[in-house]
Each structure stands twice: as C-alpha cells, then as structure tokens.
Amino acid sequence: MIEKQKSIYEKVILIGLITKMQNQVKSKEYLDELAFLAYTAGGNVVCRFTQKLDVPNPKTFIGTGKMKKVKDFIDQNDVSTAIFDDELSPAQQKNIEKILQVKIIDRTNLILDIFAQRATSSYARTQVELAQYEYLLPRLAGMWTHLERQRGGIGMRGPGETEIETDRRIVRDRIALLKKKIKSIDRQMRVQRGNRGSLVRVALVGYTNVGKSTLMNVISKSEVFAENKLFATLDTTVRKVVIGNLPFLLSDTVGFIRKLPTQLVESFKSTLDEVREADLLVHVVDIAHDSFEDHVDSVNLILDEIDSNDKPIHMVFNKIDAYEPEPWDPEDLAKEKTTKHNTIEEWKRTWMARTNGDALFISALEKENLIQFRKVLYEKVREIHVTRFPYNKFLYPEVFYE
Ligand code: GDP
Ligand code: MG
C-alpha cells in the first residue's frame, strides 16, 4: 500500500476555488500551502487554476468551461497529475479522471501520500496504512466502474460487482487487522510511557514546519530530523532534558495542518497521546509565515479535538530572524525599520506577547533568546515538579539563571 515516491519531480497543476467561505486571499494561501505539499511529495507545480464558485460543482468540482481550459493546458504541457485543494467525493474523482485522463489527487490524498513517504517506524507506517485504506474504502466502487469502462464495459457488470464486494471485504479485513495491530502497539507504548515515572512532561506542538524539531535539537542536543518540508517528522521523539539540574521529558510531535484528513486525525490519535498526556504544551509558531495567525487557530482546533486545550500552554514565536515586515500594512510594527527584524523588546509590545501570558520570541536556528526560553521552561516545569515532589522545593530555586 505504501509507495515510495520517484525521485524525479512530476509536472503537476493545482486547482482550487474562491468561495463565499474562502475569499481570494485565503484561496491563495491555501494554494501556496498545497504547492508546498506538492513539492514535498515530489511534484513540480507548473500552473494554478482557480474558479469563483459559491459551492463546488457536485459532479466535477469546477465548472465545465474551466475544466476545458484545464484539459487544454494538460494536453499542451505534458502534465501528469492534477491536484485539487479540497477533498473530492468518490463520484467527483471518477468524473474528473474521465475528463482529464491524468492522475487526480485531492488534498487528503496528497497528505496521505506524504505521510506514507515519511513514515519510518512500523507504528507510523501502520497508522498511515490504516488511514489510506479508510480513504480508499468508499472509493472502491468508483475505481471498478472506471476499470470496467476501460475493459469495454459490456458483460463486465456481473463479475465487476462481485469483485467490488470481494475487494471491499479484503479492505475491511485489512482495516480490522491494522486496528488490532495499532491497539497492541498502543498498549506497549502506554506501558513504556508508564515506566518513565512521574517526571514532568513537556510537548512541543505546532503547525508543520514551524521549527519544532529544530528547537528540540538545540534544547536537548539531540538529532531529530529537521527539514524545510512539511511533516519531516511523523514519530514522536522523547528526550530527557535537564535545565539547572531539573530533569524533565521533552517530546517533539507530528506537526498539524489545516484541512487535516479526518482519517489521519483518527489514526494518529495515539501518536498524539504524547500531547494528551503532557503536563505542559509549548506551542511553537512560525512568525515569519504570512498565515501564522491561521496556523495558531488550526493548532488550537486540533488541540481541542484531542481534549488537550485545557492544559497550560506556553506560546513561543519562532523564526524572528526571518520575519519580513509587510510594507503596505500601516499596522505592521516593523514598517519603518531598516534592520531586518525587531528587537525582543519590540516584539514584547505586540499583541502576540499578550495572547497567553508571557509569550516568547526566539530564533531556534540563530539561537536567539534561547537563554530566556530555557529560563521560562525551567520555571514552568519547576512549578509542576514541586507540586509532585514537594520536598524538592528547596532543591530547585524558583528562578534559574544560567
Ligand atoms: P517542524 O516541522 O516544526 O519540526 O520544523 P523543522 O524543525 O523541521 O524546521 C522546518 C524548517 O524551518 C527547517 O528548514 C529549519 O531549518 C527552519 N527553521 C527552524 N527554526 C528556524 C528559525 O528560527 N529561523 C529560520 N529562519 N528558520 C528556521
Ligand atoms: Mg518536525
């Protein structure tokens, strides 16, 4: 089921909508993200198509005229894949495939594909495979009708139908098996987590590509894979960290993304146990990203979904070195700055600093303001630690200076 992507880049096009819910600016942001996803999966985006529609066309997602333009472009430019920004219904997928005659992928499928490429542990692979089969199950019938047509159709209906049923059964059996496998790994992992004792547990959470793994590496001196791609890390990494003699556990978790396929949230729920069982969440934000506010919202939404929104959360705005002011925005705090970025004092005067108590502004890459980060982390962890081990109160001073 899990296939490795070819190393050569495929020529792909992107197709998205501008709707009442999703204006032109939003639509562009989504397509930017889709382009990044496509690139991560091994695609080279050669063109983007958008259409203004109140709701997606139920048969073909976009309208007939637009589809014709897309088809012409595909034929003239040797495009191999069309990627749609929203999840297509099985019927839409089938109809579009028939018209465009190339591989049709939607956002969900693309994310699943990236997860499949990135899954290294057997646990992550099992979770991805489960999500892939669950995505496939309702689409099986469509796929068969499609094949039938290729094989000529007439006379194929009977056996075709039986084969759909057989296929469905095989897929359902496989899903049941994978669920069982995940359950048993879950049990093992729960035991492992139980064995870790009652050390305070801190989890790094945040949108994908914000710098969680980079931060994990500089704080714990570990070597978690970090890369300028989406979902570089799927598996949770846990490291014991000691700041000022105070030990605690720090975990780096899978990043979140908007429009995350429901199948993935479901099957990755146990990966997210690390988040659910953490005592403190460090929410890392890429402040240099145009849509960072949206990213914060979607992370909060997912935290809500996994019942982790009531934990103490500390906001950390990362990549201050890469922040570029918007020249057209009069509200932008950096508008008249000639230097590349703001000072920590200036960041502290922004609304971000007030979102959640004492938000931090750092650069994990350039190691800016990390002393402050360690100091705050120490104080937060200590607070929890001494409620658990009251006699240790005198062991660790309230304030930690390096
Ligand atoms: P994750 O998906 O949240 O784990 O993000 P990674 O740690 O893999 O980082 C994603 C990309 O952002 C990598 O290319 C990092 O080098 C880069 N990055 C991380 N922190 C910073 C930072 O403070 N400044 C800049 N400019 N880039 C960073
Ligand atoms: Mg990572």
CSV table of C-alpha atoms and ligand atoms in Angstrom, one decimal:
chain,number,residue,atom,x,y,z
A,1,MET,CA,0.0,0.0,0.0
A,2,ILE,CA,2.7,2.4,0.9
A,3,GLU,CA,4.7,3.5,-2.1
A,4,LYS,CA,7.9,5.4,-2.2
A,5,GLN,CA,7.8,8.4,-4.5
A,6,LYS,CA,10.0,8.5,-7.5
A,7,SER,CA,12.9,10.9,-7.1
A,8,ILE,CA,12.2,12.8,-10.3
A,9,TYR,CA,9.7,15.6,-10.0
A,10,GLU,CA,6.4,15.1,-11.7
A,11,LYS,CA,4.7,18.0,-13.5
A,12,VAL,CA,1.6,18.9,-11.6
A,13,ILE,CA,-1.2,21.5,-11.7
A,14,LEU,CA,-3.2,22.8,-8.7
A,15,ILE,CA,-6.9,23.5,-8.8
A,16,GLY,CA,-8.8,25.5,-6.1
A,17,LEU,CA,-11.9,27.5,-5.5
A,18,ILE,CA,-12.7,31.0,-4.4
A,19,THR,CA,-16.0,30.8,-2.5
A,20,LYS,CA,-18.0,32.8,0.0
A,21,MET,CA,-16.2,31.0,2.8
A,22,GLN,CA,-12.8,31.3,1.2
A,23,ASN,CA,-12.0,34.6,-0.4
A,24,GLN,CA,-9.3,35.3,-2.9
A,25,VAL,CA,-6.6,35.9,-0.3
A,26,LYS,CA,-7.5,32.8,1.6
A,27,SER,CA,-7.6,30.8,-1.5
A,28,LYS,CA,-4.1,31.9,-2.5
A,29,GLU,CA,-2.8,31.0,0.9
A,30,TYR,CA,-4.3,27.5,0.6
A,31,LEU,CA,-2.9,27.1,-2.8
A,32,ASP,CA,0.5,28.2,-1.6
A,33,GLU,CA,0.3,25.6,1.1
A,34,LEU,CA,-0.9,23.0,-1.4
A,35,ALA,CA,2.1,23.9,-3.7
A,36,PHE,CA,4.4,23.3,-0.7
A,37,LEU,CA,2.7,19.9,0.0
A,38,ALA,CA,3.0,19.0,-3.7
A,39,TYR,CA,6.7,19.9,-3.7
A,40,THR,CA,7.2,17.8,-0.5
A,41,ALA,CA,5.6,14.9,-2.3
A,42,GLY,CA,7.8,15.2,-5.3
A,43,GLY,CA,5.7,17.5,-7.6
A,44,ASN,CA,6.7,20.5,-9.6
A,45,VAL,CA,3.8,22.9,-9.9
A,46,VAL,CA,3.6,24.3,-13.4
A,47,CYS,CA,0.2,26.1,-13.2
A,48,ARG,CA,-2.6,27.0,-10.8
A,49,PHE,CA,-6.2,27.3,-11.7
A,50,THR,CA,-8.8,28.9,-9.5
A,51,GLN,CA,-12.5,29.5,-10.1
A,52,LYS,CA,-15.1,31.6,-8.3
A,53,LEU,CA,-18.0,29.4,-7.3
A,54,ASP,CA,-20.4,29.6,-4.4
A,55,VAL,CA,-20.2,25.9,-3.8
A,56,PRO,CA,-18.1,23.2,-5.6
A,57,ASN,CA,-19.7,21.7,-8.6
A,58,PRO,CA,-21.1,18.4,-7.2
A,59,LYS,CA,-20.2,16.5,-10.4
A,60,THR,CA,-16.8,17.9,-11.3
A,61,PHE,CA,-15.8,20.3,-8.5
A,62,ILE,CA,-15.1,23.1,-11.0
A,63,GLY,CA,-17.4,24.2,-13.9
A,64,THR,CA,-17.4,22.8,-17.4
A,65,GLY,CA,-15.8,25.8,-19.1
A,66,LYS,CA,-12.9,25.9,-16.6
A,67,MET,CA,-12.5,22.2,-16.9
A,68,LYS,CA,-12.0,22.6,-20.7
A,69,LYS,CA,-9.2,25.1,-20.1
A,70,VAL,CA,-7.6,22.8,-17.6
A,71,LYS,CA,-7.8,19.9,-20.1
A,72,ASP,CA,-6.2,22.0,-22.8
A,73,PHE,CA,-3.4,23.0,-20.6
A,74,ILE,CA,-2.7,19.4,-19.5
A,75,ASP,CA,-2.6,18.3,-23.1
A,76,GLN,CA,-0.3,21.0,-24.2
A,77,ASN,CA,2.1,20.8,-21.3
A,78,ASP,CA,2.5,17.1,-20.6
A,79,VAL,CA,1.1,17.4,-17.1
A,80,SER,CA,0.9,14.1,-15.2
A,81,THR,CA,-1.2,15.0,-12.2
A,82,ALA,CA,-4.0,17.4,-11.2
A,83,ILE,CA,-4.2,18.2,-7.5
A,84,PHE,CA,-7.4,19.6,-6.0
A,85,ASP,CA,-7.3,21.7,-2.9
A,86,ASP,CA,-10.3,20.1,-1.3
A,87,GLU,CA,-11.4,16.5,-0.7
A,88,LEU,CA,-13.2,15.2,-3.7
A,89,SER,CA,-16.2,12.9,-3.4
A,90,PRO,CA,-15.6,9.5,-5.0
A,91,ALA,CA,-18.0,10.5,-7.8
A,92,GLN,CA,-16.2,13.8,-8.5
A,93,GLN,CA,-12.9,12.0,-8.6
A,94,LYS,CA,-14.2,9.5,-11.1
A,95,ASN,CA,-15.9,12.1,-13.3
A,96,ILE,CA,-12.8,14.3,-13.4
A,97,GLU,CA,-10.5,11.4,-14.1
A,98,LYS,CA,-12.6,10.6,-17.1
A,99,ILE,CA,-12.4,14.1,-18.5
A,100,LEU,CA,-8.8,14.9,-17.8
A,101,GLN,CA,-7.3,11.5,-18.3
A,102,VAL,CA,-4.5,12.1,-15.8
A,103,LYS,CA,-3.9,11.2,-12.2
A,104,ILE,CA,-6.4,13.1,-10.0
A,105,ILE,CA,-5.3,13.7,-6.4
A,106,ASP,CA,-7.0,15.8,-3.7
A,107,ARG,CA,-5.5,17.4,-0.6
A,108,THR,CA,-6.3,14.5,1.6
A,109,ASN,CA,-4.7,12.0,-0.8
A,110,LEU,CA,-1.7,14.2,-1.1
A,111,ILE,CA,-1.2,14.5,2.6
A,112,LEU,CA,-1.7,10.7,3.0
A,113,ASP,CA,1.0,10.2,0.3
A,114,ILE,CA,3.5,12.4,2.1
A,115,PHE,CA,2.8,10.7,5.4
A,116,ALA,CA,3.4,7.4,3.6
A,117,GLN,CA,6.7,8.6,2.3
A,118,ARG,CA,7.8,9.9,5.7
A,119,ALA,CA,6.6,7.1,7.9
A,120,THR,CA,9.7,5.3,9.2
A,121,SER,CA,8.7,3.4,12.3
A,122,SER,CA,6.4,0.4,11.9
A,123,TYR,CA,3.9,2.2,14.2
A,124,ALA,CA,3.7,5.3,11.9
A,125,ARG,CA,3.5,3.0,8.8
A,126,THR,CA,0.6,1.1,10.3
A,127,GLN,CA,-1.2,4.3,11.2
A,128,VAL,CA,-0.7,5.7,7.7
A,129,GLU,CA,-1.7,2.5,6.0
A,130,LEU,CA,-4.9,2.4,8.1
A,131,ALA,CA,-5.7,6.0,7.1
A,132,GLN,CA,-5.1,5.1,3.4
A,133,TYR,CA,-7.4,2.1,3.4
A,134,GLU,CA,-10.1,4.1,5.1
A,135,TYR,CA,-9.8,6.7,2.4
A,136,LEU,CA,-9.9,4.0,-0.2
A,137,LEU,CA,-12.9,2.1,1.0
A,138,PRO,CA,-15.7,4.4,-0.2
A,139,ARG,CA,-13.8,4.9,-3.4
A,140,LEU,CA,-13.5,1.3,-4.4
A,141,ALA,CA,-16.8,1.1,-6.3
A,142,GLY,CA,-15.8,4.1,-8.4
A,143,MET,CA,-12.5,2.6,-9.2
A,144,TRP,CA,-14.1,-0.6,-10.5
A,145,THR,CA,-16.6,1.1,-12.7
A,146,HIS,CA,-13.7,3.1,-14.1
A,147,LEU,CA,-11.7,-0.1,-14.9
A,148,GLU,CA,-14.9,-1.7,-16.4
A,149,ARG,CA,-15.1,1.1,-18.8
A,150,GLN,CA,-11.5,0.6,-19.9
A,151,ARG,CA,-12.1,-3.1,-20.4
A,152,GLY,CA,-15.1,-2.4,-22.6
A,153,GLY,CA,-17.9,-2.5,-20.1
A,154,ILE,CA,-20.5,-4.7,-21.7
A,155,GLY,CA,-20.7,-8.1,-19.9
A,156,MET,CA,-18.5,-6.9,-17.2
A,157,ARG,CA,-21.2,-5.7,-14.8
A,158,GLY,CA,-21.8,-9.1,-13.0
A,159,PRO,CA,-18.2,-10.1,-12.3
A,160,GLY,CA,-17.4,-6.4,-11.7
A,161,GLU,CA,-20.0,-6.2,-8.9
A,162,THR,CA,-18.7,-9.4,-7.3
A,163,GLU,CA,-15.2,-8.1,-7.5
A,164,ILE,CA,-16.2,-4.9,-5.8
A,165,GLU,CA,-17.7,-6.9,-3.0
A,166,THR,CA,-14.6,-9.1,-2.7
A,167,ASP,CA,-12.4,-6.1,-2.7
A,168,ARG,CA,-14.4,-4.3,-0.1
A,169,ARG,CA,-14.2,-7.4,2.1
A,170,ILE,CA,-10.4,-7.6,1.7
A,171,VAL,CA,-10.0,-3.9,2.5
A,172,ARG,CA,-12.4,-4.2,5.5
A,173,ASP,CA,-10.4,-7.2,6.8
A,174,ARG,CA,-7.2,-5.3,6.4
A,175,ILE,CA,-8.6,-2.3,8.3
A,176,ALA,CA,-9.7,-4.6,11.1
A,177,LEU,CA,-6.2,-6.2,11.2
A,178,LEU,CA,-4.4,-2.8,11.2
A,179,LYS,CA,-6.6,-1.5,14.0
A,180,LYS,CA,-5.8,-4.6,16.1
A,181,LYS,CA,-2.1,-4.1,15.4
A,182,ILE,CA,-2.3,-0.4,16.4
A,183,LYS,CA,-4.1,-1.3,19.6
A,184,SER,CA,-1.4,-3.8,20.6
A,185,ILE,CA,1.4,-1.3,19.9
A,186,ASP,CA,-0.6,1.3,21.9
A,187,ARG,CA,-0.7,-1.0,24.8
A,188,GLN,CA,3.1,-1.4,24.6
A,189,MET,CA,3.6,2.3,24.3
A,190,ARG,CA,1.4,3.0,27.3
A,191,VAL,CA,3.5,0.7,29.4
A,192,GLN,CA,6.7,2.4,28.1
A,193,ARG,CA,5.2,5.8,29.0
A,194,GLY,CA,4.2,4.5,32.4
A,195,ASN,CA,7.8,3.3,33.0
A,196,ARG,CA,9.0,6.8,32.6
A,197,GLY,CA,8.0,7.7,36.1
A,198,SER,CA,6.5,10.9,37.2
A,199,LEU,CA,8.9,13.3,35.6
A,200,VAL,CA,7.2,16.4,34.2
A,201,ARG,CA,6.3,16.0,30.6
A,202,VAL,CA,6.5,18.9,28.1
A,203,ALA,CA,5.3,18.5,24.5
A,204,LEU,CA,6.3,20.8,21.6
A,205,VAL,CA,3.2,21.3,19.5
A,206,GLY,CA,2.5,23.5,16.5
A,207,TYR,CA,1.9,23.7,12.8
A,208,THR,CA,4.1,21.7,10.4
A,209,ASN,CA,7.4,23.3,9.5
A,210,VAL,CA,7.5,25.9,12.3
A,211,GLY,CA,10.8,24.7,13.8
A,212,LYS,CA,9.7,22.2,16.5
A,213,SER,CA,12.3,19.7,15.7
A,214,THR,CA,15.0,22.4,15.3
A,215,LEU,CA,14.1,23.7,18.8
A,216,MET,CA,14.0,20.2,20.2
A,217,ASN,CA,17.6,19.7,18.9
A,218,VAL,CA,19.0,22.8,20.3
A,219,ILE,CA,17.3,22.3,23.7
A,220,SER,CA,18.0,18.7,24.1
A,221,LYS,CA,21.1,18.4,22.0
A,222,SER,CA,19.5,15.6,20.1
A,223,GLU,CA,19.4,15.0,16.4
A,224,VAL,CA,15.8,14.9,15.3
A,225,PHE,CA,15.4,15.2,11.6
A,226,ALA,CA,14.5,18.8,10.6
A,227,GLU,CA,14.0,19.9,7.1
A,228,ASN,CA,12.2,22.7,5.2
A,229,LYS,CA,9.4,20.3,4.1
A,230,LEU,CA,6.1,19.5,5.5
A,231,PHE,CA,5.8,16.7,8.0
A,232,ALA,CA,9.6,15.9,8.1
A,233,THR,CA,8.9,14.1,11.4
A,234,LEU,CA,6.0,11.8,12.0
A,235,ASP,CA,7.1,9.9,15.0
A,236,THR,CA,7.2,11.4,18.4
A,237,THR,CA,10.7,11.7,19.9
A,238,VAL,CA,11.1,12.0,23.6
A,239,ARG,CA,14.3,13.2,25.3
A,240,LYS,CA,15.2,13.7,28.9
A,241,VAL,CA,16.3,17.3,29.3
A,242,VAL,CA,18.0,18.9,32.3
A,243,ILE,CA,18.0,22.6,32.9
A,244,GLY,CA,19.6,23.8,36.1
A,245,ASN,CA,19.7,20.2,37.5
A,246,LEU,CA,15.9,20.0,37.0
A,247,PRO,CA,15.1,16.9,34.8
A,248,PHE,CA,12.0,16.7,32.6
A,249,LEU,CA,10.9,15.0,29.4
A,250,LEU,CA,10.5,16.9,26.2
A,251,SER,CA,8.7,15.5,23.2
A,252,ASP,CA,8.7,16.6,19.6
A,253,THR,CA,5.4,15.6,17.9
A,254,VAL,CA,4.0,15.5,14.4
A,255,GLY,CA,3.0,18.9,13.1
A,256,PHE,CA,-0.6,19.9,12.4
A,257,ILE,CA,-2.0,21.3,9.2
A,258,ARG,CA,-5.3,22.9,8.1
A,259,LYS,CA,-7.8,20.6,6.4
A,260,LEU,CA,-6.1,17.6,8.0
A,261,PRO,CA,-7.8,14.5,6.7
A,262,THR,CA,-10.1,13.1,9.3
A,263,GLN,CA,-8.8,9.6,8.7
A,264,LEU,CA,-5.3,10.9,9.8
A,265,VAL,CA,-6.5,12.6,12.9
A,266,GLU,CA,-8.3,9.4,13.8
A,267,SER,CA,-5.4,7.0,13.2
A,268,PHE,CA,-2.8,9.4,14.7
A,269,LYS,CA,-4.8,9.9,17.8
A,270,SER,CA,-2.4,7.6,19.7
A,271,THR,CA,0.6,9.4,18.3
A,272,LEU,CA,-1.0,12.4,19.9
A,273,ASP,CA,-1.2,10.7,23.2
A,274,GLU,CA,2.1,12.3,24.0
A,275,VAL,CA,0.4,15.6,23.7
A,276,ARG,CA,-2.6,14.4,25.6
A,277,GLU,CA,-0.6,13.2,28.5
A,278,ALA,CA,1.8,16.1,28.6
A,279,ASP,CA,1.8,18.4,31.7
A,280,LEU,CA,2.8,21.5,29.7
A,281,LEU,CA,2.5,22.3,26.0
A,282,VAL,CA,4.9,24.6,24.2
A,283,HIS,CA,3.0,26.0,21.2
A,284,VAL,CA,5.6,26.9,18.6
A,285,VAL,CA,4.6,29.4,15.9
A,286,ASP,CA,6.5,30.4,12.7
A,287,ILE,CA,6.2,34.2,12.9
A,288,ALA,CA,7.8,34.6,9.5
A,289,HIS,CA,4.8,32.8,7.8
A,290,ASP,CA,2.2,35.0,6.3
A,291,SER,CA,-0.7,32.9,7.7
A,292,PHE,CA,0.8,32.3,11.2
A,293,GLU,CA,-2.4,33.5,12.9
A,294,ASP,CA,-4.4,31.0,10.9
A,295,HIS,CA,-1.9,28.3,11.9
A,296,VAL,CA,-2.4,29.1,15.6
A,297,ASP,CA,-6.1,28.8,15.1
A,298,SER,CA,-5.9,25.4,13.5
A,299,VAL,CA,-3.5,24.1,16.1
A,300,ASN,CA,-5.9,25.2,18.8
A,301,LEU,CA,-8.7,23.5,16.9
A,302,ILE,CA,-6.9,20.2,16.8
A,303,LEU,CA,-5.8,20.5,20.5
A,304,ASP,CA,-9.5,20.9,21.2
A,305,GLU,CA,-10.3,17.8,19.2
A,306,ILE,CA,-7.9,15.7,21.2
A,307,ASP,CA,-9.1,17.2,24.5
A,308,SER,CA,-5.9,19.0,25.3
A,309,ASN,CA,-6.9,22.6,25.2
A,310,ASP,CA,-7.2,23.0,29.0
A,311,LYS,CA,-3.5,22.3,29.6
A,312,PRO,CA,-1.1,25.0,30.4
A,313,ILE,CA,0.2,26.3,27.0
A,314,HIS,CA,3.1,28.5,26.5
A,315,MET,CA,3.3,30.4,23.2
A,316,VAL,CA,6.7,30.6,21.5
A,317,PHE,CA,7.1,32.7,18.4
A,318,ASN,CA,10.0,31.3,16.4
A,319,LYS,CA,11.9,32.4,13.3
A,320,ILE,CA,12.1,36.1,14.4
A,321,ASP,CA,15.3,36.2,12.2
A,322,ALA,CA,13.3,35.5,9.1
A,323,TYR,CA,10.4,37.9,9.8
A,324,GLU,CA,9.8,40.4,7.0
A,325,PRO,CA,7.5,43.3,7.5
A,326,GLU,CA,4.6,44.0,5.2
A,327,PRO,CA,5.4,47.3,3.6
A,328,TRP,CA,1.7,48.1,2.8
A,329,ASP,CA,0.4,47.4,6.3
A,330,PRO,CA,0.3,50.5,8.4
A,331,GLU,CA,-0.2,48.4,11.5
A,332,ASP,CA,2.9,46.5,10.9
A,333,LEU,CA,5.2,47.2,13.8
A,334,ALA,CA,8.2,46.9,11.7
A,335,LYS,CA,7.1,49.3,8.9
A,336,GLU,CA,9.8,51.9,9.3
A,337,LYS,CA,12.5,49.6,10.3
A,338,THR,CA,15.6,49.4,8.3
A,339,THR,CA,17.0,46.5,10.2
A,340,LYS,CA,15.8,43.1,9.2
A,341,HIS,CA,13.9,42.3,12.3
A,342,ASN,CA,12.6,43.6,15.5
A,343,THR,CA,14.3,43.5,18.9
A,344,ILE,CA,12.9,41.3,21.6
A,345,GLU,CA,11.7,44.4,23.4
A,346,GLU,CA,9.7,45.4,20.3
A,347,TRP,CA,8.2,42.0,19.9
A,348,LYS,CA,7.1,42.2,23.5
A,349,ARG,CA,5.0,45.3,22.7
A,350,THR,CA,2.9,43.5,20.1
A,351,TRP,CA,-0.4,41.8,20.6
A,352,MET,CA,1.3,38.4,20.3
A,353,ALA,CA,3.0,38.9,23.6
A,354,ARG,CA,-0.4,39.3,25.3
A,355,THR,CA,-2.0,36.2,23.8
A,356,ASN,CA,-1.0,33.9,26.5
A,357,GLY,CA,0.8,35.5,29.4
A,358,ASP,CA,4.4,35.8,28.7
A,359,ALA,CA,4.9,34.7,25.1
A,360,LEU,CA,8.4,34.2,23.9
A,361,PHE,CA,10.1,35.4,20.8
A,362,ILE,CA,13.0,33.3,19.6
A,363,SER,CA,15.0,32.0,16.7
A,364,ALA,CA,15.8,28.3,17.1
A,365,LEU,CA,18.1,28.4,14.1
A,366,GLU,CA,20.1,31.6,15.0
A,367,LYS,CA,19.9,30.6,18.7
A,368,GLU,CA,18.4,34.0,19.6
A,369,ASN,CA,16.7,34.4,23.0
A,370,LEU,CA,17.2,30.8,23.9
A,371,ILE,CA,18.5,31.6,27.3
A,372,GLN,CA,15.2,33.2,28.1
A,373,PHE,CA,13.4,30.2,26.6
A,374,ARG,CA,15.3,27.9,28.9
A,375,LYS,CA,14.7,30.1,31.8
A,376,VAL,CA,10.9,30.2,31.3
A,377,LEU,CA,10.8,26.5,30.6
A,378,TYR,CA,12.7,25.9,33.9
A,379,GLU,CA,10.3,28.0,35.8
A,380,LYS,CA,7.2,26.4,34.3
A,381,VAL,CA,8.5,22.9,34.8
A,382,ARG,CA,9.6,23.6,38.3
A,383,GLU,CA,6.1,24.9,39.2
A,384,ILE,CA,4.6,21.5,38.2
A,385,HIS,CA,7.5,19.5,39.5
A,386,VAL,CA,7.3,20.8,43.1
A,387,THR,CA,3.6,20.0,43.2
A,388,ARG,CA,4.6,16.4,42.5
A,389,PHE,CA,7.7,16.3,44.7
A,390,PRO,CA,7.1,19.0,47.4
A,391,TYR,CA,10.3,18.1,49.2
A,392,ASN,CA,12.2,19.1,46.1
A,393,LYS,CA,11.1,22.7,46.5
A,394,PHE,CA,14.4,23.6,48.2
A,395,LEU,CA,16.4,21.7,45.7
A,396,TYR,CA,15.5,23.9,42.8
A,397,PRO,CA,15.4,27.7,43.2
A,398,GLU,CA,12.4,29.5,41.8
A,399,VAL,CA,14.4,31.5,39.3
A,400,PHE,CA,17.0,29.9,37.2
A,401,TYR,CA,19.9,31.9,35.9
A,402,GLU,CA,22.5,30.4,33.5
B,1,GDP,P1,8.9,21.2,12.3
B,1,GDP,O1,8.2,20.6,11.2
B,1,GDP,O2,8.1,22.1,13.1
B,1,GDP,O3,9.6,20.2,13.1
B,1,GDP,O4,10.1,22.2,11.7
B,1,GDP,P2,11.6,21.9,11.5
B,1,GDP,O5,12.4,21.9,12.8
B,1,GDP,O6,11.8,20.6,10.7
B,1,GDP,O7,12.0,23.2,10.7
B,1,GDP,C1,11.5,23.5,9.4
B,1,GDP,C2,12.3,24.4,8.7
B,1,GDP,O8,12.4,25.7,9.3
B,1,GDP,C3,13.8,23.9,8.6
B,1,GDP,O9,14.3,24.3,7.3
B,1,GDP,C4,14.5,24.7,9.7
B,1,GDP,O10,15.9,24.9,9.4
B,1,GDP,C5,13.8,26.0,9.6
B,1,GDP,N1,13.8,26.8,10.9
B,1,GDP,C6,13.6,26.3,12.1
B,1,GDP,N2,13.8,27.3,13.1
B,1,GDP,C7,14.1,28.4,12.4
B,1,GDP,C8,14.4,29.8,12.8
B,1,GDP,O11,14.4,30.2,13.9
B,1,GDP,N3,14.6,30.6,11.8
B,1,GDP,C9,14.6,30.3,10.4
B,1,GDP,N4,14.9,31.2,9.5
B,1,GDP,N5,14.4,29.0,10.0
B,1,GDP,C10,14.1,28.1,11.0
B,2,MG,MG,9.5,18.1,13.0
